[in-house]
Coordinates of C-alpha atoms in Angstrom, one line a residue:
X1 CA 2.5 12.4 98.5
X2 CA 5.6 10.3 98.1
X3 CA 4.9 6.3 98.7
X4 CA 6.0 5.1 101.8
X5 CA 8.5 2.1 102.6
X6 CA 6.3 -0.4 103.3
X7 CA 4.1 0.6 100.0
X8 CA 7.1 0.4 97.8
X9 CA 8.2 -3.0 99.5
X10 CA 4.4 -4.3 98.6
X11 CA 4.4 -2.9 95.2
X12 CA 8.1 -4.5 94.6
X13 CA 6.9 -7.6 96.4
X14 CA 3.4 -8.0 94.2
X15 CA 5.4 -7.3 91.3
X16 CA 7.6 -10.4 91.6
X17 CA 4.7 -12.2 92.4
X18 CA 2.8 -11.2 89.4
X19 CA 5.0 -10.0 87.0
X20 CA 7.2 -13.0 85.1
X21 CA 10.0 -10.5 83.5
X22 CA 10.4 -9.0 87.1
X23 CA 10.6 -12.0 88.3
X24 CA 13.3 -13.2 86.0
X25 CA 15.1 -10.0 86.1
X26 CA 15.6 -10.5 89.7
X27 CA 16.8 -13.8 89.9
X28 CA 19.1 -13.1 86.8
X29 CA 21.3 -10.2 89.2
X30 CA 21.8 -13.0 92.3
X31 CA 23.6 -16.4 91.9
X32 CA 20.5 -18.7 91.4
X33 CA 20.8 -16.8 87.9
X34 CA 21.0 -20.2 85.8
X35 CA 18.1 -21.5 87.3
X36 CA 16.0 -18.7 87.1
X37 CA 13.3 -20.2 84.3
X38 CA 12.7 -23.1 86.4
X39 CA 11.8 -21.2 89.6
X40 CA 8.8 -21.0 91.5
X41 CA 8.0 -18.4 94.1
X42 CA 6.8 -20.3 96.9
X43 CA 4.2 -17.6 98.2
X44 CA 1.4 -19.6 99.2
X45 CA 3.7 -21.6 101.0
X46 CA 4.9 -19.1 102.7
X47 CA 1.2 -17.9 103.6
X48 CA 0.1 -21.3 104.9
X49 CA 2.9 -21.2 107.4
X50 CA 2.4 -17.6 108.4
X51 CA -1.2 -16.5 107.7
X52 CA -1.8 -12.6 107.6
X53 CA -2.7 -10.3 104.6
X54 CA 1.2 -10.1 103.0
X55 CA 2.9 -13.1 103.0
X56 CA 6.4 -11.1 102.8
X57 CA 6.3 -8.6 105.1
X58 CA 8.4 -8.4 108.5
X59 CA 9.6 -12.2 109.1
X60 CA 11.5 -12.2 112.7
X61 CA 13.3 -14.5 114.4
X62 CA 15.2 -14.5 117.4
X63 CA 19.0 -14.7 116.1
X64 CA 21.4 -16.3 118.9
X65 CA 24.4 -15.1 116.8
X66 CA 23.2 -11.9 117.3
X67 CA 21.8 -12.2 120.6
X68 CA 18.2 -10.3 119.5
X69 CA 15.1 -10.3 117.4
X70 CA 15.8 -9.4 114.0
X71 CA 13.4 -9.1 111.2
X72 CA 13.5 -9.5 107.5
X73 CA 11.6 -6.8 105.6
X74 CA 10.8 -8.8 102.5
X75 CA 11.2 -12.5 102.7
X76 CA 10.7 -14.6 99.5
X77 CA 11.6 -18.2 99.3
X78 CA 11.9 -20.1 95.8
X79 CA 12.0 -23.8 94.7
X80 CA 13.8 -25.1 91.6
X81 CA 11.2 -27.4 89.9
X82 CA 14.0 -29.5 88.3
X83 CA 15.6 -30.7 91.7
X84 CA 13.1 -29.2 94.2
X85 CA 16.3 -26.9 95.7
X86 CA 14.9 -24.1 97.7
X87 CA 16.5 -20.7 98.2
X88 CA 15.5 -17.5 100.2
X89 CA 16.1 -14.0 99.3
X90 CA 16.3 -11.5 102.0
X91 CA 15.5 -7.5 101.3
X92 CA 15.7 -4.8 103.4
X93 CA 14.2 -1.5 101.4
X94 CA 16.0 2.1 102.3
X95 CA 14.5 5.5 100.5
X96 CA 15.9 8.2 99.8
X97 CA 17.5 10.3 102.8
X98 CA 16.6 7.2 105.4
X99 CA 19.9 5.6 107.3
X100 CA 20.3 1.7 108.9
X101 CA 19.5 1.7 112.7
X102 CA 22.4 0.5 114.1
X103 CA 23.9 -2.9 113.7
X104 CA 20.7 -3.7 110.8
X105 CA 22.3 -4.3 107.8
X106 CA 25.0 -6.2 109.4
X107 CA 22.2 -8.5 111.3
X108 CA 20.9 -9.9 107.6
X109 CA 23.6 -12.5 106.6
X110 CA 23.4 -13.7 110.2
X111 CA 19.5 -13.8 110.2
X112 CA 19.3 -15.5 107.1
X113 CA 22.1 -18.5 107.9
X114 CA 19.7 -18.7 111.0
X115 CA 16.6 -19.2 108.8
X116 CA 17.9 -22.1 106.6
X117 CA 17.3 -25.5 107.2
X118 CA 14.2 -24.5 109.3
X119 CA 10.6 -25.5 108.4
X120 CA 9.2 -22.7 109.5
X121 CA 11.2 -20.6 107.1
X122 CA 10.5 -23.6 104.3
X123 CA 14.0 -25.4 104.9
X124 CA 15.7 -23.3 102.7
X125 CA 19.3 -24.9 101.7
X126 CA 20.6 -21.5 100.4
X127 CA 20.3 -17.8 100.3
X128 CA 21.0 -13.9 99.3
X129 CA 20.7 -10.6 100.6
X130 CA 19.4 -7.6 98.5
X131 CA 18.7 -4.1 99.0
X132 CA 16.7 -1.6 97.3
X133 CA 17.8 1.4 97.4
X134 CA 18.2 4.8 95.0
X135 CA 21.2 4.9 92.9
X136 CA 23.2 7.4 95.2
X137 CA 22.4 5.5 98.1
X138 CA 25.9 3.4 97.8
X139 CA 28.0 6.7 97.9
X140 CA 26.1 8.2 101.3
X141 CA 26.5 4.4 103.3
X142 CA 28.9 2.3 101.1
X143 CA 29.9 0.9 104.2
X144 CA 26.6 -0.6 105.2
X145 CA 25.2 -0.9 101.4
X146 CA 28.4 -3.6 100.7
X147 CA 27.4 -5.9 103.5
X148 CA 24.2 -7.1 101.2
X149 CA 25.1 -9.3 98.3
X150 CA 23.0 -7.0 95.8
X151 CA 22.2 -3.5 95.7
X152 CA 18.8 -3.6 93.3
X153 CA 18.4 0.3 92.6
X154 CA 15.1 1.9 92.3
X155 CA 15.7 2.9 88.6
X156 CA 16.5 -0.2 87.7
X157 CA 13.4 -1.8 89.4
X158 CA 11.3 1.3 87.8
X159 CA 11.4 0.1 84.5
X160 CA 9.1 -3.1 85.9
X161 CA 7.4 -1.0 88.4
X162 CA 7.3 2.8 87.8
X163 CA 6.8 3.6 91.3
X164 CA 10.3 3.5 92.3
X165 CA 11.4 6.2 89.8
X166 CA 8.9 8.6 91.3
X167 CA 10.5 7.4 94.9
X168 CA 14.0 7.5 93.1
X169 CA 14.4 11.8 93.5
X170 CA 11.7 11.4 97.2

Protein backbone atom coordinates (compact mmCIF):
# COMPACT_ATOMS: atom_id res chain seq x y z
CA UNK A 1 0.00 0.00 0.00
CA UNK A 2 1.52 3.24 -1.12
CA UNK A 3 2.41 5.78 1.95
CA UNK A 4 0.08 8.45 2.37
CA UNK A 5 0.75 12.39 2.41
CA UNK A 6 0.86 12.92 5.73
CA UNK A 7 3.27 9.72 6.25
CA UNK A 8 5.66 11.00 3.68
CA UNK A 9 5.47 14.57 5.24
CA UNK A 10 6.53 12.79 8.80
CA UNK A 11 9.10 10.70 7.31
CA UNK A 12 10.52 13.85 5.37
CA UNK A 13 10.00 15.87 8.51
CA UNK A 14 11.90 13.22 11.02
CA UNK A 15 14.38 12.95 8.54
CA UNK A 16 15.52 16.62 8.74
CA UNK A 17 15.23 16.36 12.26
CA UNK A 18 17.46 13.32 12.57
CA UNK A 19 19.35 13.10 9.74
CA UNK A 20 22.42 15.84 9.53
CA UNK A 21 23.28 15.37 5.56
CA UNK A 22 19.40 15.79 4.99
CA UNK A 23 19.41 18.41 6.89
CA UNK A 24 22.24 20.14 5.14
CA UNK A 25 21.17 19.11 1.80
CA UNK A 26 18.00 21.01 2.36
CA UNK A 27 19.20 24.18 3.48
CA UNK A 28 22.00 24.06 0.74
CA UNK A 29 18.90 24.28 -2.28
CA UNK A 30 17.14 27.55 -0.43
CA UNK A 31 18.99 30.99 0.19
CA UNK A 32 20.07 30.41 3.84
CA UNK A 33 22.59 28.05 1.83
CA UNK A 34 25.81 29.83 3.41
CA UNK A 35 24.70 29.38 6.65
CA UNK A 36 23.61 26.03 6.58
CA UNK A 37 26.47 24.41 9.08
CA UNK A 38 25.63 26.79 11.66
CA UNK A 39 21.87 26.00 11.82
CA UNK A 40 19.73 24.65 14.30
CA UNK A 41 16.29 23.26 13.84
CA UNK A 42 14.33 24.81 16.45
CA UNK A 43 11.89 21.69 16.99
CA UNK A 44 11.52 21.70 20.57
CA UNK A 45 10.86 25.22 20.32
CA UNK A 46 8.38 24.80 18.20
CA UNK A 47 6.78 21.96 20.48
CA UNK A 48 6.79 24.06 23.57
CA UNK A 49 4.74 26.64 21.79
CA UNK A 50 2.34 24.16 20.18
CA UNK A 51 2.30 20.90 22.19
CA UNK A 52 0.81 17.74 20.21
CA UNK A 53 2.55 14.57 19.01
CA UNK A 54 4.31 16.36 15.55
CA UNK A 55 5.66 19.45 16.08
CA UNK A 56 5.40 20.21 12.15
CA UNK A 57 2.27 19.27 11.10
CA UNK A 58 -0.66 21.64 9.96
CA UNK A 59 0.26 25.23 11.43
CA UNK A 60 -2.84 27.67 10.65
CA UNK A 61 -3.35 31.03 10.96
CA UNK A 62 -5.93 33.29 10.06
CA UNK A 63 -4.30 35.32 7.00
CA UNK A 64 -6.04 38.96 6.62
CA UNK A 65 -4.32 39.22 3.21
CA UNK A 66 -6.13 36.44 2.24
CA UNK A 67 -9.18 37.00 4.10
CA UNK A 68 -9.24 32.97 5.57
CA UNK A 69 -7.52 30.34 7.53
CA UNK A 70 -4.72 28.90 5.81
CA UNK A 71 -2.43 26.20 7.00
CA UNK A 72 1.05 25.23 6.55
CA UNK A 73 1.66 21.55 5.95
CA UNK A 74 5.16 21.34 7.27
CA UNK A 75 6.44 24.16 9.26
CA UNK A 76 10.17 24.21 10.31
CA UNK A 77 11.81 27.27 11.86
CA UNK A 78 15.79 27.50 12.10
CA UNK A 79 18.21 29.74 14.19
CA UNK A 80 21.71 30.71 12.98
CA UNK A 81 23.90 30.06 16.04
CA UNK A 82 26.46 32.73 14.95
CA UNK A 83 23.95 35.74 15.01
CA UNK A 84 20.86 33.99 16.46
CA UNK A 85 18.80 34.92 12.89
CA UNK A 86 15.85 32.86 12.65
CA UNK A 87 14.18 31.70 9.38
CA UNK A 88 11.10 29.56 8.55
CA UNK A 89 10.61 27.17 5.85
CA UNK A 90 7.18 26.47 4.65
CA UNK A 91 6.23 22.99 2.68
CA UNK A 92 3.33 21.98 1.23
CA UNK A 93 3.76 18.04 -0.02
CA UNK A 94 1.72 16.97 -3.43
CA UNK A 95 1.95 13.07 -4.67
CA UNK A 96 1.65 11.80 -7.55
CA UNK A 97 -1.80 12.45 -9.46
CA UNK A 98 -3.06 14.91 -6.49
CA UNK A 99 -3.88 18.78 -7.69
CA UNK A 100 -3.85 22.24 -5.32
CA UNK A 101 -7.45 23.08 -4.05
CA UNK A 102 -8.01 26.27 -5.27
CA UNK A 103 -6.23 29.43 -4.47
CA UNK A 104 -3.47 26.90 -2.02
CA UNK A 105 -0.35 27.30 -3.41
CA UNK A 106 -0.87 30.92 -4.05
CA UNK A 107 -1.96 31.32 -0.12
CA UNK A 108 1.85 30.17 1.06
CA UNK A 109 4.02 33.37 0.41
CA UNK A 110 1.07 35.36 1.88
CA UNK A 111 0.83 32.95 4.94
CA UNK A 112 4.27 32.98 5.65
CA UNK A 113 4.97 37.05 5.49
CA UNK A 114 1.99 36.80 7.95
CA UNK A 115 3.90 34.38 10.34
CA UNK A 116 7.12 36.45 10.65
CA UNK A 117 7.80 38.64 13.29
CA UNK A 118 5.26 36.70 15.48
CA UNK A 119 6.12 34.90 18.68
CA UNK A 120 3.93 32.40 18.31
CA UNK A 121 5.54 31.33 15.02
CA UNK A 122 9.21 32.02 16.91
CA UNK A 123 9.65 35.66 15.37
CA UNK A 124 10.97 34.59 12.42
CA UNK A 125 12.81 37.57 10.47
CA UNK A 126 12.85 35.56 7.06
CA UNK A 127 11.51 32.77 5.07
CA UNK A 128 10.96 30.20 1.93
CA UNK A 129 8.53 28.12 0.40
CA UNK A 130 9.16 24.57 -0.81
CA UNK A 131 7.30 21.82 -2.33
CA UNK A 132 7.78 18.23 -2.57
CA UNK A 133 6.62 16.88 -5.28
CA UNK A 134 7.52 13.91 -8.07
CA UNK A 135 9.77 15.04 -10.84
CA UNK A 136 6.81 15.40 -13.49
CA UNK A 137 4.86 17.23 -11.19
CA UNK A 138 6.22 20.73 -12.62
CA UNK A 139 5.06 19.79 -16.30
CA UNK A 140 1.19 18.77 -15.06
CA UNK A 141 0.86 22.30 -12.74
CA UNK A 142 3.84 24.54 -13.70
CA UNK A 143 1.62 27.26 -13.11
CA UNK A 144 1.00 26.52 -9.43
CA UNK A 145 4.54 24.56 -8.85
CA UNK A 146 6.44 28.19 -9.72
CA UNK A 147 4.62 30.11 -7.13
CA UNK A 148 6.93 28.12 -4.37
CA UNK A 149 10.54 29.18 -4.23
CA UNK A 150 11.80 25.40 -4.40
CA UNK A 151 10.45 22.42 -5.93
CA UNK A 152 12.42 19.53 -3.73
CA UNK A 153 11.49 16.38 -5.89
CA UNK A 154 10.86 13.05 -4.35
CA UNK A 155 13.95 11.43 -6.15
CA UNK A 156 16.00 13.80 -4.96
CA UNK A 157 14.79 13.53 -1.30
CA UNK A 158 14.93 9.48 -1.86
CA UNK A 159 18.46 9.28 -1.84
CA UNK A 160 18.11 10.49 2.22
CA UNK A 161 14.91 8.88 2.61
CA UNK A 162 13.92 5.91 0.27
CA UNK A 163 10.41 6.24 0.81
CA UNK A 164 9.85 8.93 -1.65
CA UNK A 165 11.21 6.81 -4.60
CA UNK A 166 8.71 4.15 -3.84
CA UNK A 167 5.98 7.21 -3.77
CA UNK A 168 7.87 8.76 -6.85
CA UNK A 169 5.93 6.09 -9.68
CA UNK A 170 2.41 6.02 -6.73
Amino acid sequence: MPLSEDQLCEIFADGVRDIPALRLWLLGRTKFAGQADQCRLLDGEQMAIRPRRRWWRHWWCYVPELSRESLTKIFMVFEVGTTGERFALHFENKRQGSKFSPGQAAAYAPRARHMSLKAEYLSYTNFQTLLLAPADFRRRRAADVDRFDVLLTYDEIARFLPAFGASESD
